[in-house]
């Protein structure tokens, strides 16, 4: 089974400027284009197909397979990268919410050591309350960023980086606490949270690593040059 029928590909098409990048539509079955090795043994996000794309002298007619202008795709690429980071932050918030739902339900139903539920133990209270506070902080940051996002241009990089940086690690930590609350059961596939933890890890890598967000945000904040934050 093929991974896809149509592919959007960015390629460098000029040598004068770094921004000489063009976006192309590549169709499955075009001469010289093949879907290569499929990567199936990923830690998480296993429902998302991942494969290498192999290009060998692929001819792409400019009139039919160029999106926008030749050497004019940088704006689109940067804008889409910002949108992708907001979308991945939303995915992280969803993972955190599901992890919270699972750990709250389990802690409510599980009696232990003479108490009617795990909510009677301070350690469990800490895991759940901190997870909820971090989830709500990430959700508010995400909604604020999405509400102010200008889809017609780029220039939202500071908070596109920031919201993904915060939410990705937040989701992984909340999923980790859910596993801890459930103990051995949380480590097993039956209770879902181990998959949520595995899926959350990708969000610290895909769409820009945490380290790249640190670099980008520090650069943008340095440009403020003493101006106060709003």
Tab-separated table of C-alpha atoms in Angstrom:
chain	number	residue	atom	x	y	z
A	1	UNK	CA	0.000	0.000	0.000
A	2	UNK	CA	1.371	3.400	-0.983
A	3	UNK	CA	2.029	6.049	1.643
A	4	UNK	CA	0.365	8.783	-0.430
A	5	UNK	CA	-0.743	9.996	-3.860
A	6	UNK	CA	0.294	13.656	-3.730
A	7	UNK	CA	3.283	15.210	-1.978
A	8	UNK	CA	4.144	18.860	-1.304
A	9	UNK	CA	7.886	19.311	-1.534
A	10	UNK	CA	10.083	22.346	-0.870
A	11	UNK	CA	13.355	22.539	-2.790
A	12	UNK	CA	16.138	25.087	-3.196
A	13	UNK	CA	15.901	26.434	-6.743
A	14	UNK	CA	18.315	29.349	-6.694
A	15	UNK	CA	21.801	30.195	-5.489
A	16	UNK	CA	21.705	33.967	-5.024
A	17	UNK	CA	19.618	34.097	-1.833
A	18	UNK	CA	18.854	31.690	1.004
A	19	UNK	CA	15.185	32.389	0.332
A	20	UNK	CA	15.328	30.966	-3.207
A	21	UNK	CA	12.984	28.101	-2.381
A	22	UNK	CA	10.100	26.763	-4.460
A	23	UNK	CA	7.160	24.551	-3.530
A	24	UNK	CA	6.231	21.685	-5.845
A	25	UNK	CA	3.452	19.142	-6.148
A	26	UNK	CA	4.877	15.668	-6.764
A	27	UNK	CA	2.518	12.897	-7.830
A	28	UNK	CA	2.936	9.281	-6.892
A	29	UNK	CA	4.050	7.272	-9.907
A	30	UNK	CA	5.962	10.087	-11.607
A	31	UNK	CA	9.092	8.891	-13.365
A	32	UNK	CA	12.071	8.951	-11.033
A	33	UNK	CA	9.994	9.393	-7.858
A	34	UNK	CA	9.492	6.567	-5.393
A	35	UNK	CA	8.445	6.071	-1.815
A	36	UNK	CA	11.442	4.428	-0.201
A	37	UNK	CA	11.962	2.665	3.084
A	38	UNK	CA	8.937	2.734	5.362
A	39	UNK	CA	9.779	3.316	9.022
A	40	UNK	CA	7.562	1.077	11.126
A	41	UNK	CA	9.395	0.626	14.441
A	42	UNK	CA	8.785	4.089	15.887
A	43	UNK	CA	8.445	4.736	19.616
A	44	UNK	CA	5.077	6.442	19.167
A	45	UNK	CA	2.699	8.012	16.635
A	46	UNK	CA	2.541	4.632	14.935
A	47	UNK	CA	-0.700	5.444	13.121
A	48	UNK	CA	1.126	8.171	11.200
A	49	UNK	CA	2.901	6.704	8.136
A	50	UNK	CA	6.569	7.652	7.843
A	51	UNK	CA	8.757	6.892	4.844
A	52	UNK	CA	11.706	8.153	2.828
A	53	UNK	CA	11.011	9.930	-0.461
A	54	UNK	CA	13.453	9.116	-3.252
A	55	UNK	CA	13.999	11.523	-6.176
A	56	UNK	CA	16.097	10.545	-9.197
A	57	UNK	CA	16.032	13.238	-11.916
A	58	UNK	CA	12.302	13.873	-11.472
A	59	UNK	CA	10.951	16.305	-14.092
A	60	UNK	CA	8.312	18.708	-12.760
A	61	UNK	CA	6.620	20.991	-15.317
A	62	UNK	CA	6.607	24.576	-14.059
A	63	UNK	CA	3.119	25.328	-15.404
A	64	UNK	CA	1.390	22.463	-13.605
A	65	UNK	CA	3.516	21.408	-10.634
A	66	UNK	CA	4.856	24.630	-9.118
A	67	UNK	CA	2.814	26.083	-6.241
A	68	UNK	CA	3.004	29.863	-6.300
A	69	UNK	CA	6.074	31.519	-7.783
A	70	UNK	CA	9.502	30.080	-8.478
A	71	UNK	CA	11.832	31.079	-5.615
A	72	UNK	CA	8.810	32.446	-3.772
A	73	UNK	CA	7.915	29.731	-1.279
A	74	UNK	CA	9.852	30.958	1.755
A	75	UNK	CA	6.908	32.952	3.135
A	76	UNK	CA	4.616	29.944	2.729
A	77	UNK	CA	7.156	27.616	4.325
A	78	UNK	CA	7.723	29.837	7.365
A	79	UNK	CA	4.000	30.482	7.798
A	80	UNK	CA	3.230	26.772	7.583
A	81	UNK	CA	5.958	26.011	10.103
A	82	UNK	CA	4.349	28.385	12.595
A	83	UNK	CA	0.925	26.822	11.969
A	84	UNK	CA	2.415	23.348	12.380
A	85	UNK	CA	3.890	24.266	15.751
A	86	UNK	CA	0.558	25.593	16.991
A	87	UNK	CA	-1.133	22.404	15.742
A	88	UNK	CA	1.417	20.241	17.546
A	89	UNK	CA	0.842	22.263	20.712
A	90	UNK	CA	-2.867	21.502	20.341
A	91	UNK	CA	-2.032	17.822	20.014
A	92	UNK	CA	-0.008	18.089	23.224
A	93	UNK	CA	-2.904	19.713	25.066
A	94	UNK	CA	-5.160	16.875	23.900
A	95	UNK	CA	-2.691	14.265	25.146
A	96	UNK	CA	-2.520	16.005	28.515
A	97	UNK	CA	-6.304	16.173	28.790
A	98	UNK	CA	-6.711	12.467	28.030
A	99	UNK	CA	-3.938	11.608	30.499
A	100	UNK	CA	-5.685	13.647	33.184
A	101	UNK	CA	-9.019	11.986	32.472
A	102	UNK	CA	-7.418	8.559	32.764
A	103	UNK	CA	-5.510	9.230	35.976
A	104	UNK	CA	-8.484	10.909	37.664
A	105	UNK	CA	-10.771	8.003	36.774
A	106	UNK	CA	-8.267	5.426	37.982
A	107	UNK	CA	-7.460	7.291	41.207
A	108	UNK	CA	-11.176	7.671	41.943
A	109	UNK	CA	-11.930	3.959	41.547
A	110	UNK	CA	-8.828	2.410	43.130
A	111	UNK	CA	-9.009	1.713	46.890
A	112	UNK	CA	-5.718	1.160	48.689
A	113	UNK	CA	-4.405	0.727	52.249
A	114	UNK	CA	-7.778	1.288	53.877
A	115	UNK	CA	-8.684	4.387	51.894
A	116	UNK	CA	-11.613	4.409	49.488
A	117	UNK	CA	-9.562	5.894	46.631
A	118	UNK	CA	-6.065	7.040	45.751
A	119	UNK	CA	-7.238	10.617	46.223
A	120	UNK	CA	-6.598	10.080	49.931
A	121	UNK	CA	-2.825	10.054	49.391
A	122	UNK	CA	-0.786	13.239	49.248
A	123	UNK	CA	1.553	11.967	46.531
A	124	UNK	CA	-1.379	11.270	44.232
A	125	UNK	CA	-2.947	14.624	45.045
A	126	UNK	CA	0.312	16.298	43.986
A	127	UNK	CA	0.486	14.439	40.668
A	128	UNK	CA	-3.115	15.223	39.734
A	129	UNK	CA	-3.252	18.836	40.907
A	130	UNK	CA	0.046	19.817	39.263
A	131	UNK	CA	-0.997	18.077	36.053
A	132	UNK	CA	-4.278	19.983	35.957
A	133	UNK	CA	-2.590	23.350	36.585
A	134	UNK	CA	-0.002	22.729	33.856
A	135	UNK	CA	-2.671	21.505	31.443
A	136	UNK	CA	-4.756	24.648	31.975
A	137	UNK	CA	-1.704	26.888	31.558
A	138	UNK	CA	-0.854	25.191	28.283
A	139	UNK	CA	-4.457	25.342	27.085
A	140	UNK	CA	-4.688	29.077	27.794
A	141	UNK	CA	-1.377	29.746	26.031
A	142	UNK	CA	-2.516	27.682	23.051
A	143	UNK	CA	-5.909	29.399	22.738
A	144	UNK	CA	-4.352	32.849	23.050
A	145	UNK	CA	-1.776	32.046	20.382
A	146	UNK	CA	-4.312	30.502	18.002
A	147	UNK	CA	-6.700	33.441	18.446
A	148	UNK	CA	-4.014	35.949	17.473
A	149	UNK	CA	-2.383	33.940	14.681
A	150	UNK	CA	-2.280	35.773	11.347
A	151	UNK	CA	-2.593	33.097	8.660
A	152	UNK	CA	-1.739	35.526	5.853
A	153	UNK	CA	1.876	36.063	6.855
A	154	UNK	CA	4.617	34.921	9.178
A	155	UNK	CA	6.109	36.784	12.129
A	156	UNK	CA	4.408	34.849	14.915
A	157	UNK	CA	7.547	32.820	15.574
A	158	UNK	CA	8.244	33.725	19.197
A	159	UNK	CA	4.985	32.368	20.536
A	160	UNK	CA	4.682	29.614	17.936
A	161	UNK	CA	7.975	28.335	19.320
A	162	UNK	CA	6.974	29.117	22.884
A	163	UNK	CA	3.593	27.409	22.918
A	164	UNK	CA	4.983	24.220	21.412
A	165	UNK	CA	8.008	24.267	23.720
A	166	UNK	CA	5.792	24.522	26.794
A	167	UNK	CA	2.948	22.239	25.737
A	168	UNK	CA	5.107	19.414	24.385
A	169	UNK	CA	7.046	18.947	27.612
A	170	UNK	CA	3.902	19.553	29.657
A	171	UNK	CA	2.072	16.745	27.841
A	172	UNK	CA	4.934	14.308	28.324
A	173	UNK	CA	5.138	15.148	32.018
A	174	UNK	CA	1.380	14.778	32.543
A	175	UNK	CA	1.389	11.418	30.742
A	176	UNK	CA	4.349	10.362	32.864
A	177	UNK	CA	2.462	11.250	36.049
A	178	UNK	CA	-0.554	9.303	34.801
A	179	UNK	CA	1.645	6.222	34.459
A	180	UNK	CA	3.007	6.832	37.961
A	181	UNK	CA	-0.487	7.157	39.448
A	182	UNK	CA	-1.526	3.851	37.881
A	183	UNK	CA	1.653	2.065	38.828
A	184	UNK	CA	2.182	-1.214	36.992
A	185	UNK	CA	-1.153	-0.908	35.211
A	186	UNK	CA	-0.041	2.388	33.690
A	187	UNK	CA	2.907	0.585	32.109
A	188	UNK	CA	0.557	-1.768	30.235
A	189	UNK	CA	-1.233	-1.063	26.978
A	190	UNK	CA	-4.678	-1.779	28.411
A	191	UNK	CA	-4.729	1.579	30.216
A	192	UNK	CA	-3.725	3.790	27.259
A	193	UNK	CA	-1.436	6.182	29.124
A	194	UNK	CA	1.759	4.401	28.078
A	195	UNK	CA	0.802	5.117	24.447
A	196	UNK	CA	0.067	8.745	25.309
A	197	UNK	CA	3.526	9.060	26.845
A	198	UNK	CA	5.144	7.530	23.755
A	199	UNK	CA	3.172	9.813	21.440
A	200	UNK	CA	4.000	12.901	23.500
A	201	UNK	CA	7.745	12.369	23.146
A	202	UNK	CA	7.628	13.076	19.413
A	203	UNK	CA	6.297	16.566	20.128
A	204	UNK	CA	9.647	17.495	21.691
A	205	UNK	CA	11.340	16.535	18.403
A	206	UNK	CA	8.988	16.944	15.421
A	207	UNK	CA	8.195	20.400	14.045
A	208	UNK	CA	11.381	21.675	15.682
A	209	UNK	CA	13.282	20.258	18.630
A	210	UNK	CA	13.065	21.862	22.049
A	211	UNK	CA	16.638	23.035	21.551
A	212	UNK	CA	15.724	24.817	18.299
A	213	UNK	CA	12.870	26.566	20.098
A	214	UNK	CA	15.304	27.744	22.786
A	215	UNK	CA	17.581	29.188	20.090
A	216	UNK	CA	14.781	30.865	18.150
A	217	UNK	CA	13.111	32.344	21.218
A	218	UNK	CA	16.361	33.670	22.685
A	219	UNK	CA	17.164	35.322	19.338
A	220	UNK	CA	13.731	36.966	19.115
A	221	UNK	CA	13.774	38.104	22.741
A	222	UNK	CA	17.240	39.560	22.282
A	223	UNK	CA	15.856	41.663	19.416
A	224	UNK	CA	13.557	43.408	21.891
A	225	UNK	CA	16.679	45.335	22.957
A	226	UNK	CA	15.343	46.420	26.309
A	227	UNK	CA	11.744	46.958	25.236
A	228	UNK	CA	9.260	45.703	27.785
A	229	UNK	CA	7.058	42.697	27.091
A	230	UNK	CA	3.367	43.402	26.659
